[in-house]
Amino acid sequence: MSNENIKTIHEFDFNFICDSFSNTHRQGPGSPESTVKALSFIDNLTSKSRIADLGCGTGGQTMVLAQNTTGYITGLDLFPDFIDIFNRNAVQVGLQDRVKGIVHSMDDLPFQNEELYLIWSEGAIYNIGFERGINEWRRFLKTGGYIAVTDASWFTEERPAEIHDYWMSHYPEIDTIPNKVL
């Protein structure tokens, strides 16, 4: 398989992506229940906690986070249409005072060092890579803060060569969960 035709998210037509996914409640895998379950492992969130949801899409998981926390949440996504829907959704559920979406890239975060207590990213860290995301985002966390992400992972050590080759050419950081857990 040749890598010459492989594109990154930045090379695709944003309108196509937004048209394809803006009418879905979530732009990635997961469910409200899985968001709440993952959130249950995070301690000490207060009304003063600053939270960022990176690659938030239209905010399906962000609204669940906001309904289950009391802090201020900034949702960040590269697609303006997603952020427009995100901010409308925040108003519809009455969270606009604590939840705001901004158009921004996750590879150049607009936060101060040690500003955030929680960085959340469901199914989006692959856009800059797992290792890079973890390493770069860490500086934005307060002492004792958390980074919670989901990432594409293998469930087994062995898989069909065609599937393995496809994923390795598109996302070489894919690995098994034990190798991803830090």
PDB file of N, CA and C in Angstrom, residues 34-92:
ATOM      1  N   SER A  34     -20.387   5.864  28.833  1.00  0.00           N
ATOM      2  CA  SER A  34     -18.930   5.679  28.910  1.00  0.00           C
ATOM      3  C   SER A  34     -18.231   6.966  29.341  1.00  0.00           C
ATOM      4  N   THR A  35     -18.771   8.118  28.970  1.00  0.00           N
ATOM      5  CA  THR A  35     -18.208   9.388  29.426  1.00  0.00           C
ATOM      6  C   THR A  35     -18.354   9.509  30.939  1.00  0.00           C
ATOM      7  N   VAL A  36     -19.539   9.220  31.461  1.00  0.00           N
ATOM      8  CA  VAL A  36     -19.777   9.299  32.910  1.00  0.00           C
ATOM      9  C   VAL A  36     -18.896   8.294  33.652  1.00  0.00           C
ATOM     10  N   LYS A  37     -18.756   7.097  33.101  1.00  0.00           N
ATOM     11  CA  LYS A  37     -17.914   6.072  33.738  1.00  0.00           C
ATOM     12  C   LYS A  37     -16.460   6.552  33.808  1.00  0.00           C
ATOM     13  N   ALA A  38     -15.936   7.066  32.710  1.00  0.00           N
ATOM     14  CA  ALA A  38     -14.553   7.561  32.707  1.00  0.00           C
ATOM     15  C   ALA A  38     -14.406   8.733  33.674  1.00  0.00           C
ATOM     16  N   LEU A  39     -15.378   9.617  33.702  1.00  0.00           N
ATOM     17  CA  LEU A  39     -15.344  10.765  34.599  1.00  0.00           C
ATOM     18  C   LEU A  39     -15.347  10.339  36.068  1.00  0.00           C
ATOM     19  N   SER A  40     -15.945   9.200  36.367  1.00  0.00           N
ATOM     20  CA  SER A  40     -16.022   8.735  37.753  1.00  0.00           C
ATOM     21  C   SER A  40     -14.644   8.441  38.348  1.00  0.00           C
ATOM     22  N   PHE A  41     -13.626   8.313  37.524  1.00  0.00           N
ATOM     23  CA  PHE A  41     -12.271   8.056  38.006  1.00  0.00           C
ATOM     24  C   PHE A  41     -11.497   9.338  38.326  1.00  0.00           C
ATOM     25  N   ILE A  42     -12.099  10.480  38.028  1.00  0.00           N
ATOM     26  CA  ILE A  42     -11.448  11.778  38.248  1.00  0.00           C
ATOM     27  C   ILE A  42     -11.877  12.320  39.608  1.00  0.00           C
ATOM     28  N   ASP A  43     -10.899  12.651  40.443  1.00  0.00           N
ATOM     29  CA  ASP A  43     -11.177  13.151  41.792  1.00  0.00           C
ATOM     30  C   ASP A  43     -11.069  14.669  41.868  1.00  0.00           C
ATOM     31  N   ASN A  44     -11.743  15.228  42.860  1.00  0.00           N
ATOM     32  CA  ASN A  44     -11.556  16.607  43.308  1.00  0.00           C
ATOM     33  C   ASN A  44     -11.949  17.686  42.310  1.00  0.00           C
ATOM     34  N   LEU A  45     -12.878  17.434  41.415  1.00  0.00           N
ATOM     35  CA  LEU A  45     -13.361  18.497  40.542  1.00  0.00           C
ATOM     36  C   LEU A  45     -14.278  19.416  41.347  1.00  0.00           C
ATOM     37  N   THR A  46     -14.082  20.717  41.211  1.00  0.00           N
ATOM     38  CA  THR A  46     -14.896  21.702  41.929  1.00  0.00           C
ATOM     39  C   THR A  46     -15.427  22.724  40.934  1.00  0.00           C
ATOM     40  N   SER A  47     -16.166  23.689  41.438  1.00  0.00           N
ATOM     41  CA  SER A  47     -16.685  24.753  40.577  1.00  0.00           C
ATOM     42  C   SER A  47     -15.560  25.647  40.052  1.00  0.00           C
ATOM     43  N   LYS A  48     -14.400  25.583  40.669  1.00  0.00           N
ATOM     44  CA  LYS A  48     -13.248  26.369  40.216  1.00  0.00           C
ATOM     45  C   LYS A  48     -12.374  25.607  39.211  1.00  0.00           C
ATOM     46  N   SER A  49     -12.680  24.344  38.989  1.00  0.00           N
ATOM     47  CA  SER A  49     -11.882  23.521  38.076  1.00  0.00           C
ATOM     48  C   SER A  49     -12.069  23.975  36.636  1.00  0.00           C
ATOM     49  N   ARG A  50     -10.972  24.201  35.965  1.00  0.00           N
ATOM     50  CA  ARG A  50     -10.988  24.504  34.534  1.00  0.00           C
ATOM     51  C   ARG A  50     -10.769  23.195  33.787  1.00  0.00           C
ATOM     52  N   ILE A  51     -11.634  22.944  32.807  1.00  0.00           N
ATOM     53  CA  ILE A  51     -11.611  21.709  32.023  1.00  0.00           C
ATOM     54  C   ILE A  51     -11.552  22.085  30.553  1.00  0.00           C
ATOM     55  N   ALA A  52     -10.769  21.347  29.777  1.00  0.00           N
ATOM     56  CA  ALA A  52     -10.736  21.527  28.324  1.00  0.00           C
ATOM     57  C   ALA A  52     -11.107  20.212  27.661  1.00  0.00           C
ATOM     58  N   ASP A  53     -11.993  20.274  26.685  1.00  0.00           N
ATOM     59  CA  ASP A  53     -12.341  19.111  25.868  1.00  0.00           C
ATOM     60  C   ASP A  53     -11.750  19.361  24.488  1.00  0.00           C
ATOM     61  N   LEU A  54     -10.679  18.652  24.173  1.00  0.00           N
ATOM     62  CA  LEU A  54      -9.935  18.874  22.934  1.00  0.00           C
ATOM     63  C   LEU A  54     -10.447  17.956  21.835  1.00  0.00           C
ATOM     64  N   GLY A  55     -10.801  18.556  20.690  1.00  0.00           N
ATOM     65  CA  GLY A  55     -11.432  17.807  19.615  1.00  0.00           C
ATOM     66  C   GLY A  55     -12.875  17.515  19.986  1.00  0.00           C
ATOM     67  N   CYS A  56     -13.564  18.528  20.507  1.00  0.00           N
ATOM     68  CA  CYS A  56     -14.895  18.366  21.100  1.00  0.00           C
ATOM     69  C   CYS A  56     -16.008  18.113  20.089  1.00  0.00           C
ATOM     70  N   GLY A  57     -15.774  18.393  18.807  1.00  0.00           N
ATOM     71  CA  GLY A  57     -16.853  18.249  17.835  1.00  0.00           C
ATOM     72  C   GLY A  57     -18.023  19.146  18.195  1.00  0.00           C
ATOM     73  N   THR A  58     -19.224  18.625  18.083  1.00  0.00           N
ATOM     74  CA  THR A  58     -20.420  19.410  18.407  1.00  0.00           C
ATOM     75  C   THR A  58     -20.755  19.377  19.891  1.00  0.00           C
ATOM     76  N   GLY A  59     -19.953  18.671  20.678  1.00  0.00           N
ATOM     77  CA  GLY A  59     -20.073  18.725  22.123  1.00  0.00           C
ATOM     78  C   GLY A  59     -20.917  17.662  22.792  1.00  0.00           C
ATOM     79  N   GLY A  60     -21.188  16.554  22.129  1.00  0.00           N
ATOM     80  CA  GLY A  60     -21.983  15.492  22.764  1.00  0.00           C
ATOM     81  C   GLY A  60     -21.420  15.085  24.113  1.00  0.00           C
ATOM     82  N   GLN A  61     -20.139  14.741  24.152  1.00  0.00           N
ATOM     83  CA  GLN A  61     -19.519  14.333  25.409  1.00  0.00           C
ATOM     84  C   GLN A  61     -19.281  15.525  26.323  1.00  0.00           C
ATOM     85  N   THR A  62     -19.073  16.716  25.761  1.00  0.00           N
ATOM     86  CA  THR A  62     -18.821  17.898  26.584  1.00  0.00           C
ATOM     87  C   THR A  62     -20.043  18.242  27.428  1.00  0.00           C
ATOM     88  N   MET A  63     -21.221  18.146  26.843  1.00  0.00           N
ATOM     89  CA  MET A  63     -22.433  18.451  27.596  1.00  0.00           C
ATOM     90  C   MET A  63     -22.637  17.430  28.715  1.00  0.00           C
ATOM     91  N   VAL A  64     -22.263  16.182  28.469  1.00  0.00           N
ATOM     92  CA  VAL A  64     -22.328  15.160  29.520  1.00  0.00           C
ATOM     93  C   VAL A  64     -21.341  15.514  30.634  1.00  0.00           C
ATOM     94  N   LEU A  65     -20.136  15.916  30.263  1.00  0.00           N
ATOM     95  CA  LEU A  65     -19.159  16.350  31.271  1.00  0.00           C
ATOM     96  C   LEU A  65     -19.728  17.498  32.103  1.00  0.00           C
ATOM     97  N   ALA A  66     -20.297  18.477  31.435  1.00  0.00           N
ATOM     98  CA  ALA A  66     -20.823  19.661  32.131  1.00  0.00           C
ATOM     99  C   ALA A  66     -21.991  19.306  33.048  1.00  0.00           C
ATOM    100  N   GLN A  67     -22.801  18.354  32.639  1.00  0.00           N
ATOM    101  CA  GLN A  67     -23.944  17.951  33.463  1.00  0.00           C
ATOM    102  C   GLN A  67     -23.507  17.142  34.688  1.00  0.00           C
ATOM    103  N   ASN A  68     -22.256  16.683  34.671  1.00  0.00           N
ATOM    104  CA  ASN A  68     -21.757  15.851  35.768  1.00  0.00           C
ATOM    105  C   ASN A  68     -20.577  16.484  36.507  1.00  0.00           C
ATOM    106  N   THR A  69     -20.307  17.754  36.255  1.00  0.00           N
ATOM    107  CA  THR A  69     -19.274  18.510  36.956  1.00  0.00           C
ATOM    108  C   THR A  69     -19.823  19.916  37.205  1.00  0.00           C
ATOM    109  N   THR A  70     -19.054  20.701  37.933  1.00  0.00           N
ATOM    110  CA  THR A  70     -19.494  22.073  38.203  1.00  0.00           C
ATOM    111  C   THR A  70     -18.499  23.115  37.711  1.00  0.00           C
ATOM    112  N   GLY A  71     -17.381  22.692  37.128  1.00  0.00           N
ATOM    113  CA  GLY A  71     -16.360  23.624  36.671  1.00  0.00           C
ATOM    114  C   GLY A  71     -16.686  24.249  35.326  1.00  0.00           C
ATOM    115  N   TYR A  72     -15.768  25.094  34.866  1.00  0.00           N
ATOM    116  CA  TYR A  72     -15.895  25.778  33.581  1.00  0.00           C
ATOM    117  C   TYR A  72     -15.214  24.934  32.511  1.00  0.00           C
ATOM    118  N   ILE A  73     -15.900  24.697  31.389  1.00  0.00           N
ATOM    119  CA  ILE A  73     -15.378  23.833  30.330  1.00  0.00           C
ATOM    120  C   ILE A  73     -15.221  24.623  29.039  1.00  0.00           C
ATOM    121  N   THR A  74     -14.033  24.516  28.448  1.00  0.00           N
ATOM    122  CA  THR A  74     -13.774  25.054  27.123  1.00  0.00           C
ATOM    123  C   THR A  74     -13.687  23.884  26.157  1.00  0.00           C
ATOM    124  N   GLY A  75     -14.570  23.874  25.175  1.00  0.00           N
ATOM    125  CA  GLY A  75     -14.500  22.883  24.112  1.00  0.00           C
ATOM    126  C   GLY A  75     -13.712  23.484  22.960  1.00  0.00           C
ATOM    127  N   LEU A  76     -12.814  22.719  22.406  1.00  0.00           N
ATOM    128  CA  LEU A  76     -11.930  23.220  21.362  1.00  0.00           C
ATOM    129  C   LEU A  76     -12.001  22.274  20.166  1.00  0.00           C
ATOM    130  N   ASP A  77     -12.270  22.824  18.986  1.00  0.00           N
ATOM    131  CA  ASP A  77     -12.300  22.016  17.778  1.00  0.00           C
ATOM    132  C   ASP A  77     -11.835  22.862  16.606  1.00  0.00           C
ATOM    133  N   LEU A  78     -11.312  22.196  15.602  1.00  0.00           N
ATOM    134  CA  LEU A  78     -10.775  22.862  14.422  1.00  0.00           C
ATOM    135  C   LEU A  78     -11.869  23.332  13.462  1.00  0.00           C
ATOM    136  N   PHE A  79     -13.062  22.740  13.566  1.00  0.00           N
ATOM    137  CA  PHE A  79     -14.113  23.004  12.598  1.00  0.00           C
ATOM    138  C   PHE A  79     -15.102  24.051  13.104  1.00  0.00           C
ATOM    139  N   PRO A  80     -15.172  25.235  12.472  1.00  0.00           N
ATOM    140  CA  PRO A  80     -16.095  26.293  12.913  1.00  0.00           C
ATOM    141  C   PRO A  80     -17.559  25.850  12.959  1.00  0.00           C
ATOM    142  N   ASP A  81     -17.993  25.052  11.989  1.00  0.00           N
ATOM    143  CA  ASP A  81     -19.392  24.602  11.994  1.00  0.00           C
ATOM    144  C   ASP A  81     -19.698  23.759  13.230  1.00  0.00           C
ATOM    145  N   PHE A  82     -18.752  22.909  13.637  1.00  0.00           N
ATOM    146  CA  PHE A  82     -18.944  22.108  14.845  1.00  0.00           C
ATOM    147  C   PHE A  82     -19.065  23.023  16.070  1.00  0.00           C
ATOM    148  N   ILE A  83     -18.231  24.042  16.135  1.00  0.00           N
ATOM    149  CA  ILE A  83     -18.249  24.944  17.294  1.00  0.00           C
ATOM    150  C   ILE A  83     -19.545  25.754  17.321  1.00  0.00           C
ATOM    151  N   ASP A  84     -20.069  26.140  16.172  1.00  0.00           N
ATOM    152  CA  ASP A  84     -21.363  26.831  16.139  1.00  0.00           C
ATOM    153  C   ASP A  84     -22.454  25.936  16.739  1.00  0.00           C
ATOM    154  N   ILE A  85     -22.470  24.678  16.333  1.00  0.00           N
ATOM    155  CA  ILE A  85     -23.452  23.725  16.865  1.00  0.00           C
ATOM    156  C   ILE A  85     -23.195  23.502  18.357  1.00  0.00           C
ATOM    157  N   PHE A  86     -21.933  23.356  18.734  1.00  0.00           N
ATOM    158  CA  PHE A  86     -21.534  23.175  20.130  1.00  0.00           C
ATOM    159  C   PHE A  86     -22.123  24.284  21.005  1.00  0.00           C
ATOM    160  N   ASN A  87     -21.906  25.530  20.604  1.00  0.00           N
ATOM    161  CA  ASN A  87     -22.384  26.664  21.411  1.00  0.00           C
ATOM    162  C   ASN A  87     -23.911  26.740  21.432  1.00  0.00           C
ATOM    163  N   ARG A  88     -24.569  26.382  20.336  1.00  0.00           N
ATOM    164  CA  ARG A  88     -26.041  26.311  20.342  1.00  0.00           C
ATOM    165  C   ARG A  88     -26.523  25.220  21.309  1.00  0.00           C
ATOM    166  N   ASN A  89     -25.820  24.074  21.287  1.00  0.00           N
ATOM    167  CA  ASN A  89     -26.185  22.976  22.192  1.00  0.00           C
ATOM    168  C   ASN A  89     -26.030  23.398  23.656  1.00  0.00           C
ATOM    169  N   ALA A  90     -24.973  24.146  23.959  1.00  0.00           N
ATOM    170  CA  ALA A  90     -24.760  24.617  25.335  1.00  0.00           C
ATOM    171  C   ALA A  90     -25.927  25.498  25.783  1.00  0.00           C
ATOM    172  N   VAL A  91     -26.412  26.351  24.885  1.00  0.00           N
ATOM    173  CA  VAL A  91     -27.553  27.214  25.200  1.00  0.00           C
ATOM    174  C   VAL A  91     -28.810  26.363  25.392  1.00  0.00           C
ATOM    175  N   GLN A  92     -29.021  25.394  24.507  1.00  0.00           N
ATOM    176  CA  GLN A  92     -30.235  24.560  24.585  1.00  0.00           C
ATOM    177  C   GLN A  92     -30.340  23.806  25.898  1.00  0.00           C
TER     178      GLN A  92
END
